GROMACS .gro file of N, CA and C in nm:
model
  375
    1UNK      N    1  -0.438   1.521  -0.669
    1UNK     CA    2  -0.379   1.400  -0.615
    1UNK      C    3  -0.227   1.414  -0.615
    2UNK      N    4  -0.165   1.352  -0.518
    2UNK     CA    5  -0.020   1.357  -0.510
    2UNK      C    6   0.038   1.217  -0.528
    3UNK      N    7   0.157   1.213  -0.585
    3UNK     CA    8   0.229   1.088  -0.608
    3UNK      C    9   0.378   1.115  -0.585
    4UNK      N   10   0.428   1.093  -0.464
    4UNK     CA   11   0.569   1.121  -0.436
    4UNK      C   12   0.663   1.047  -0.532
    5UNK      N   13   0.759   1.119  -0.586
    5UNK     CA   14   0.852   1.064  -0.685
    5UNK      C   15   0.947   0.961  -0.626
    6UNK      N   16   0.973   0.968  -0.494
    6UNK     CA   17   1.068   0.874  -0.434
    6UNK      C   18   1.008   0.736  -0.410
    7UNK      N   19   0.877   0.722  -0.429
    7UNK     CA   20   0.810   0.593  -0.410
    7UNK      C   21   0.803   0.516  -0.540
    8UNK      N   22   0.779   0.387  -0.530
    8UNK     CA   23   0.747   0.302  -0.645
    8UNK      C   24   0.601   0.264  -0.633
    9UNK      N   25   0.540   0.221  -0.742
    9UNK     CA   26   0.396   0.196  -0.747
    9UNK      C   27   0.367   0.064  -0.816
   10UNK      N   28   0.242   0.016  -0.798
   10UNK     CA   29   0.199  -0.107  -0.865
   10UNK      C   30   0.074  -0.080  -0.948
   11UNK      N   31   0.045  -0.171  -1.038
   11UNK     CA   32  -0.077  -0.161  -1.119
   11UNK      C   33  -0.202  -0.179  -1.033
   12UNK      N   34  -0.186  -0.236  -0.914
   12UNK     CA   35  -0.299  -0.257  -0.822
   12UNK      C   36  -0.316  -0.140  -0.726
   13UNK      N   37  -0.242  -0.031  -0.747
   13UNK     CA   38  -0.256   0.095  -0.673
   13UNK      C   39  -0.199   0.091  -0.532
   14UNK      N   40  -0.098   0.007  -0.510
   14UNK     CA   41  -0.021   0.014  -0.387
   14UNK      C   42   0.104   0.097  -0.414
   15UNK      N   43   0.155   0.161  -0.310
   15UNK     CA   44   0.284   0.228  -0.319
   15UNK      C   45   0.381   0.153  -0.228
   16UNK      N   46   0.510   0.168  -0.256
   16UNK     CA   47   0.612   0.103  -0.176
   16UNK      C   48   0.731   0.197  -0.163
   17UNK      N   49   0.778   0.211  -0.040
   17UNK     CA   50   0.898   0.291  -0.013
   17UNK      C   51   1.009   0.194   0.026
   18UNK      N   52   1.111   0.185  -0.058
   18UNK     CA   53   1.224   0.096  -0.033
   18UNK      C   54   1.319   0.162   0.067
   19UNK      N   55   1.351   0.090   0.174
   19UNK     CA   56   1.440   0.141   0.277
   19UNK      C   57   1.580   0.084   0.257
   20UNK      N   58   1.680   0.150   0.311
   20UNK     CA   59   1.819   0.109   0.290
   20UNK      C   60   1.854  -0.022   0.362
   21UNK      N   61   1.772  -0.065   0.457
   21UNK     CA   62   1.802  -0.187   0.533
   21UNK      C   63   1.740  -0.313   0.473
   22UNK      N   64   1.686  -0.304   0.350
   22UNK     CA   65   1.627  -0.421   0.285
   22UNK      C   66   1.481  -0.442   0.320
   23UNK      N   67   1.423  -0.345   0.389
   23UNK     CA   68   1.280  -0.352   0.417
   23UNK      C   69   1.209  -0.251   0.329
   24UNK      N   70   1.076  -0.256   0.334
   24UNK     CA   71   0.995  -0.162   0.259
   24UNK      C   72   0.867  -0.134   0.335
   25UNK      N   73   0.814  -0.015   0.316
   25UNK     CA   74   0.686   0.024   0.373
   25UNK      C   75   0.587   0.029   0.258
   26UNK      N   76   0.464  -0.023   0.282
   26UNK     CA   77   0.363  -0.036   0.177
   26UNK      C   78   0.233   0.028   0.222
   27UNK      N   79   0.164   0.091   0.128
   27UNK     CA   80   0.031   0.147   0.153
   27UNK      C   81  -0.044   0.154   0.021
   28UNK      N   82  -0.160   0.220   0.023
   28UNK     CA   83  -0.233   0.240  -0.102
   28UNK      C   84  -0.218   0.385  -0.146
   29UNK      N   85  -0.230   0.408  -0.275
   29UNK     CA   86  -0.206   0.539  -0.332
   29UNK      C   87  -0.321   0.636  -0.303
   30UNK      N   88  -0.292   0.762  -0.323
   30UNK     CA   89  -0.392   0.866  -0.311
   30UNK      C   90  -0.508   0.837  -0.407
   31UNK      N   91  -0.475   0.794  -0.528
   31UNK     CA   92  -0.578   0.758  -0.626
   31UNK      C   93  -0.668   0.648  -0.571
   32UNK      N   94  -0.609   0.543  -0.515
   32UNK     CA   95  -0.687   0.430  -0.463
   32UNK      C   96  -0.779   0.472  -0.349
   33UNK      N   97  -0.727   0.550  -0.255
   33UNK     CA   98  -0.812   0.589  -0.142
   33UNK      C   99  -0.926   0.679  -0.187
   34UNK      N  100  -0.903   0.761  -0.289
   34UNK     CA  101  -1.011   0.846  -0.340
   34UNK      C  102  -1.117   0.763  -0.410
   35UNK      N  103  -1.074   0.660  -0.484
   35UNK     CA  104  -1.168   0.572  -0.553
   35UNK      C  105  -1.252   0.493  -0.453
   36UNK      N  106  -1.190   0.450  -0.343
   36UNK     CA  107  -1.261   0.370  -0.242
   36UNK      C  108  -1.357   0.454  -0.159
   37UNK      N  109  -1.321   0.576  -0.131
   37UNK     CA  110  -1.401   0.660  -0.042
   37UNK      C  111  -1.356   0.643   0.102
   38UNK      N  112  -1.445   0.672   0.195
   38UNK     CA  113  -1.410   0.669   0.337
   38UNK      C  114  -1.372   0.529   0.382
   39UNK      N  115  -1.248   0.513   0.427
   39UNK     CA  116  -1.198   0.385   0.477
   39UNK      C  117  -1.249   0.366   0.620
   40UNK      N  118  -1.312   0.250   0.646
   40UNK     CA  119  -1.367   0.224   0.779
   40UNK      C  120  -1.296   0.110   0.851
   41UNK      N  121  -1.217   0.030   0.778
   41UNK     CA  122  -1.150  -0.083   0.842
   41UNK      C  123  -1.036  -0.132   0.753
   42UNK      N  124  -0.923  -0.164   0.813
   42UNK     CA  125  -0.810  -0.224   0.743
   42UNK      C  126  -0.784  -0.359   0.810
   43UNK      N  127  -0.792  -0.467   0.733
   43UNK     CA  128  -0.779  -0.603   0.786
   43UNK      C  129  -0.651  -0.667   0.732
   44UNK      N  130  -0.551  -0.678   0.818
   44UNK     CA  131  -0.425  -0.741   0.780
   44UNK      C  132  -0.387  -0.840   0.890
   45UNK      N  133  -0.391  -0.968   0.854
   45UNK     CA  134  -0.361  -1.075   0.950
   45UNK      C  135  -0.242  -1.159   0.903
   46UNK      N  136  -0.152  -1.097   0.829
   46UNK     CA  137  -0.042  -1.172   0.768
   46UNK      C  138   0.094  -1.142   0.830
   47UNK      N  139   0.099  -1.070   0.940
   47UNK     CA  140   0.227  -1.039   1.005
   47UNK      C  141   0.295  -1.171   1.043
   48UNK      N  142   0.423  -1.181   1.008
   48UNK     CA  143   0.500  -1.303   1.035
   48UNK      C  144   0.500  -1.401   0.918
   49UNK      N  145   0.414  -1.378   0.821
   49UNK     CA  146   0.408  -1.468   0.705
   49UNK      C  147   0.499  -1.419   0.593
   50UNK      N  148   0.549  -1.513   0.513
   50UNK     CA  149   0.624  -1.480   0.393
   50UNK      C  150   0.530  -1.500   0.276
   51UNK      N  151   0.515  -1.396   0.196
   51UNK     CA  152   0.417  -1.394   0.087
   51UNK      C  153   0.488  -1.359  -0.042
   52UNK      N  154   0.441  -1.416  -0.151
   52UNK     CA  155   0.500  -1.389  -0.282
   52UNK      C  156   0.441  -1.261  -0.342
   53UNK      N  157   0.518  -1.200  -0.429
   53UNK     CA  158   0.475  -1.082  -0.502
   53UNK      C  159   0.340  -1.108  -0.568
   54UNK      N  160   0.249  -1.014  -0.553
   54UNK     CA  161   0.118  -1.025  -0.617
   54UNK      C  162   0.014  -1.101  -0.537
   55UNK      N  163   0.054  -1.160  -0.425
   55UNK     CA  164  -0.041  -1.233  -0.342
   55UNK      C  165  -0.111  -1.139  -0.245
   56UNK      N  166  -0.227  -1.181  -0.200
   56UNK     CA  167  -0.309  -1.105  -0.107
   56UNK      C  168  -0.242  -1.095   0.029
   57UNK      N  169  -0.232  -0.972   0.083
   57UNK     CA  170  -0.180  -0.957   0.219
   57UNK      C  171  -0.282  -0.899   0.315
   58UNK      N  172  -0.398  -0.857   0.264
   58UNK     CA  173  -0.502  -0.803   0.350
   58UNK      C  174  -0.613  -0.743   0.267
   59UNK      N  175  -0.705  -0.676   0.338
   59UNK     CA  176  -0.814  -0.606   0.271
   59UNK      C  177  -0.835  -0.471   0.337
   60UNK      N  178  -0.895  -0.383   0.261
   60UNK     CA  179  -0.934  -0.252   0.313
   60UNK      C  180  -1.084  -0.238   0.285
   61UNK      N  181  -1.156  -0.197   0.389
   61UNK     CA  182  -1.300  -0.183   0.377
   61UNK      C  183  -1.338  -0.036   0.378
   62UNK      N  184  -1.414   0.003   0.276
   62UNK     CA  185  -1.468   0.138   0.268
   62UNK      C  186  -1.618   0.130   0.291
   63UNK      N  187  -1.683   0.243   0.296
   63UNK     CA  188  -1.827   0.245   0.321
   63UNK      C  189  -1.902   0.161   0.218
   64UNK      N  190  -1.859   0.167   0.092
   64UNK     CA  191  -1.933   0.101  -0.015
   64UNK      C  192  -1.875  -0.031  -0.063
   65UNK      N  193  -1.751  -0.064  -0.026
   65UNK     CA  194  -1.687  -0.182  -0.086
   65UNK      C  195  -1.573  -0.234   0.000
   66UNK      N  196  -1.530  -0.356  -0.030
   66UNK     CA  197  -1.409  -0.414   0.029
   66UNK      C  198  -1.312  -0.439  -0.086
   67UNK      N  199  -1.187  -0.399  -0.067
   67UNK     CA  200  -1.087  -0.415  -0.172
   67UNK      C  201  -0.968  -0.496  -0.121
   68UNK      N  202  -0.920  -0.587  -0.204
   68UNK     CA  203  -0.804  -0.668  -0.169
   68UNK      C  204  -0.676  -0.586  -0.181
   69UNK      N  205  -0.577  -0.622  -0.097
   69UNK     CA  206  -0.445  -0.559  -0.099
   69UNK      C  207  -0.344  -0.663  -0.144
   70UNK      N  208  -0.263  -0.629  -0.244
   70UNK     CA  209  -0.167  -0.724  -0.300
   70UNK      C  210  -0.025  -0.678  -0.270
   71UNK      N  211   0.060  -0.771  -0.231
   71UNK     CA  212   0.197  -0.739  -0.196
   71UNK      C  213   0.278  -0.704  -0.321
   72UNK      N  214   0.343  -0.587  -0.323
   72UNK     CA  215   0.419  -0.544  -0.440
   72UNK      C  216   0.548  -0.622  -0.465
   73UNK      N  217   0.603  -0.682  -0.358
   73UNK     CA  218   0.728  -0.758  -0.369
   73UNK      C  219   0.717  -0.882  -0.279
   74UNK      N  220   0.791  -0.984  -0.312
   74UNK     CA  221   0.794  -1.101  -0.223
   74UNK      C  222   0.867  -1.064  -0.095
   75UNK      N  223   0.816  -1.115   0.017
   75UNK     CA  224   0.883  -1.086   0.142
   75UNK      C  225   0.804  -1.129   0.264
   76UNK      N  226   0.865  -1.106   0.379
   76UNK     CA  227   0.803  -1.139   0.507
   76UNK      C  228   0.737  -1.014   0.564
   77UNK      N  229   0.611  -1.026   0.601
   77UNK     CA  230   0.539  -0.915   0.662
   77UNK      C  231   0.590  -0.900   0.805
   78UNK      N  232   0.657  -0.788   0.832
   78UNK     CA  233   0.718  -0.765   0.963
   78UNK      C  234   0.626  -0.692   1.060
   79UNK      N  235   0.545  -0.602   1.006
   79UNK     CA  236   0.470  -0.513   1.095
   79UNK      C  237   0.345  -0.462   1.025
   80UNK      N  238   0.240  -0.446   1.104
   80UNK     CA  239   0.117  -0.380   1.062
   80UNK      C  240   0.107  -0.247   1.135
   81UNK      N  241   0.065  -0.145   1.069
   81UNK     CA  242   0.048  -0.013   1.130
   81UNK      C  243  -0.075  -0.018   1.221
   82UNK      N  244  -0.053  -0.045   1.348
   82UNK     CA  245  -0.164  -0.063   1.442
   82UNK      C  246  -0.243   0.065   1.466
   83UNK      N  247  -0.190   0.180   1.428
   83UNK     CA  248  -0.266   0.305   1.438
   83UNK      C  249  -0.392   0.299   1.352
   84UNK      N  250  -0.391   0.215   1.249
   84UNK     CA  251  -0.507   0.203   1.161
   84UNK      C  252  -0.623   0.131   1.227
   85UNK      N  253  -0.595   0.054   1.333
   85UNK     CA  254  -0.704  -0.013   1.405
   85UNK      C  255  -0.796   0.090   1.469
   86UNK      N  256  -0.740   0.190   1.531
   86UNK     CA  257  -0.818   0.294   1.598
   86UNK      C  258  -0.865   0.403   1.501
   87UNK      N  259  -0.787   0.427   1.396
   87UNK     CA  260  -0.815   0.538   1.306
   87UNK      C  261  -0.788   0.500   1.160
   88UNK      N  262  -0.874   0.416   1.099
   88UNK     CA  263  -0.852   0.375   0.960
   88UNK      C  264  -0.859   0.491   0.862
   89UNK      N  265  -0.919   0.603   0.903
   89UNK     CA  266  -0.926   0.722   0.820
   89UNK      C  267  -0.789   0.780   0.787
   90UNK      N  268  -0.684   0.738   0.860
   90UNK     CA  269  -0.549   0.783   0.827
   90UNK      C  270  -0.512   0.749   0.684
   91UNK      N  271  -0.568   0.640   0.632
   91UNK     CA  272  -0.543   0.601   0.493
   91UNK      C  273  -0.596   0.708   0.399
   92UNK      N  274  -0.711   0.769   0.433
   92UNK     CA  275  -0.767   0.876   0.351
   92UNK      C  276  -0.693   1.008   0.371
   93UNK      N  277  -0.666   1.043   0.496
   93UNK     CA  278  -0.610   1.175   0.525
   93UNK      C  279  -0.460   1.185   0.499
   94UNK      N  280  -0.386   1.074   0.507
   94UNK     CA  281  -0.240   1.077   0.489
   94UNK      C  282  -0.191   0.945   0.430
   95UNK      N  283  -0.230   0.913   0.306
   95UNK     CA  284  -0.200   0.781   0.250
   95UNK      C  285  -0.050   0.748   0.240
   96UNK      N  286   0.036   0.850   0.228
   96UNK     CA  287   0.180   0.824   0.213
   96UNK      C  288   0.257   0.842   0.342
   97UNK      N  289   0.189   0.882   0.447
   97UNK     CA  290   0.254   0.906   0.576
   97UNK      C  291   0.197   0.815   0.683
   98UNK      N  292   0.115   0.875   0.772
   98UNK     CA  293   0.058   0.800   0.884
   98UNK      C  294  -0.036   0.688   0.841
   99UNK      N  295  -0.080   0.691   0.715
   99UNK     CA  296  -0.171   0.588   0.663
   99UNK      C  297  -0.103   0.467   0.601
  100UNK      N  298   0.029   0.452   0.623
  100UNK     CA  299   0.098   0.334   0.572
  100UNK      C  300   0.035   0.208   0.633
  101UNK      N  301   0.052   0.093   0.566
  101UNK     CA  302  -0.016  -0.028   0.612
  101UNK      C  303   0.076  -0.134   0.670
  102UNK      N  304   0.183  -0.169   0.597
  102UNK     CA  305   0.272  -0.276   0.644
  102UNK      C  306   0.417  -0.241   0.619
  103UNK      N  307   0.504  -0.310   0.694
  103UNK     CA  308   0.649  -0.308   0.670
  103UNK      C  309   0.686  -0.451   0.631
  104UNK      N  310   0.770  -0.465   0.529
  104UNK     CA  311   0.804  -0.594   0.470
  104UNK      C  312   0.955  -0.609   0.462
  105UNK      N  313   1.005  -0.729   0.492
  105UNK     CA  314   1.145  -0.764   0.464
  105UNK      C  315   1.147  -0.824   0.324
  106UNK      N  316   1.208  -0.753   0.232
  106UNK     CA  317   1.206  -0.793   0.091
  106UNK      C  318   1.292  -0.917   0.067
  107UNK      N  319   1.234  -1.016   0.000
  107UNK     CA  320   1.309  -1.136  -0.037
  107UNK      C  321   1.312  -1.157  -0.188
  108UNK      N  322   1.239  -1.075  -0.262
  108UNK     CA  323   1.233  -1.092  -0.407
  108UNK      C  324   1.277  -0.967  -0.481
  109UNK      N  325   1.252  -0.968  -0.609
  109UNK     CA  326   1.292  -0.860  -0.698
  109UNK      C  327   1.196  -0.741  -0.688
  110UNK      N  328   1.250  -0.624  -0.714
  110UNK     CA  329   1.168  -0.502  -0.720
  110UNK      C  330   1.156  -0.452  -0.864
  111UNK      N  331   1.196  -0.534  -0.960
  111UNK     CA  332   1.201  -0.492  -1.100
  111UNK      C  333   1.066  -0.458  -1.161
  112UNK      N  334   0.957  -0.517  -1.110
  112UNK     CA  335   0.826  -0.495  -1.170
  112UNK      C  336   0.754  -0.371  -1.117
  113UNK      N  337   0.815  -0.299  -1.024
  113UNK     CA  338   0.752  -0.180  -0.968
  113UNK      C  339   0.753  -0.067  -1.070
  114UNK      N  340   0.653   0.019  -1.061
  114UNK     CA  341   0.639   0.130  -1.155
  114UNK      C  342   0.700   0.258  -1.098
  115UNK      N  343   0.757   0.338  -1.186
  115UNK     CA  344   0.802   0.472  -1.148
  115UNK      C  345   0.678   0.560  -1.133
  116UNK      N  346   0.695   0.679  -1.076
  116UNK     CA  347   0.583   0.771  -1.062
  116UNK      C  348   0.526   0.808  -1.200
  117UNK      N  349   0.614   0.823  -1.298
  117UNK     CA  350   0.567   0.859  -1.433
  117UNK      C  351   0.483   0.747  -1.493
  118UNK      N  352   0.530   0.623  -1.479
  118UNK     CA  353   0.455   0.510  -1.533
  118UNK      C  354   0.321   0.492  -1.461
  119UNK      N  355   0.320   0.517  -1.330
  119UNK     CA  356   0.195   0.503  -1.256
  119UNK      C  357   0.094   0.611  -1.300
  120UNK      N  358   0.141   0.734  -1.314
  120UNK     CA  359   0.053   0.842  -1.358
  120UNK      C  360  -0.005   0.812  -1.497
  121UNK      N  361   0.076   0.755  -1.583
  121UNK     CA  362   0.028   0.716  -1.716
  121UNK      C  363  -0.080   0.608  -1.703
  122UNK      N  364  -0.060   0.513  -1.616
  122UNK     CA  365  -0.155   0.404  -1.592
  122UNK      C  366  -0.293   0.458  -1.554
  123UNK      N  367  -0.296   0.558  -1.467
  123UNK     CA  368  -0.425   0.610  -1.419
  123UNK      C  369  -0.474   0.731  -1.498
  124UNK      N  370  -0.400   0.768  -1.601
  124UNK     CA  371  -0.443   0.878  -1.687
  124UNK      C  372  -0.421   1.017  -1.629
  125UNK      N  373  -0.321   1.029  -1.546
  125UNK     CA  374  -0.288   1.161  -1.485
  125UNK      C  375  -0.192   1.238  -1.574
   0.00000   0.00000   0.00000
């Protein structure tokens, strides 16, 4: 499993890449996609909404289960990765690249995000 050091992580297995313009890109970690198995559908209907840290922003459906997605920081959902509509498997094949899920305009603190070391400790890596 890979965990890029430049990303931040959450206890709910989302990753977040902080951009210099005050936005962030969010997806699920390599660990999360492996635990879920083959992703068959990503459901995100929150574009344009402002959501608080820790609140539900969508769901991801795998062959065996549906899992909730929680926003790592408070902010406005600016964009959904529409490539996932046609090819949800991108979450499995490239979770930190083409498998990203949303872009967010950050309005809250990023203090509760985990470093790569803290995330690896959380999952026992």
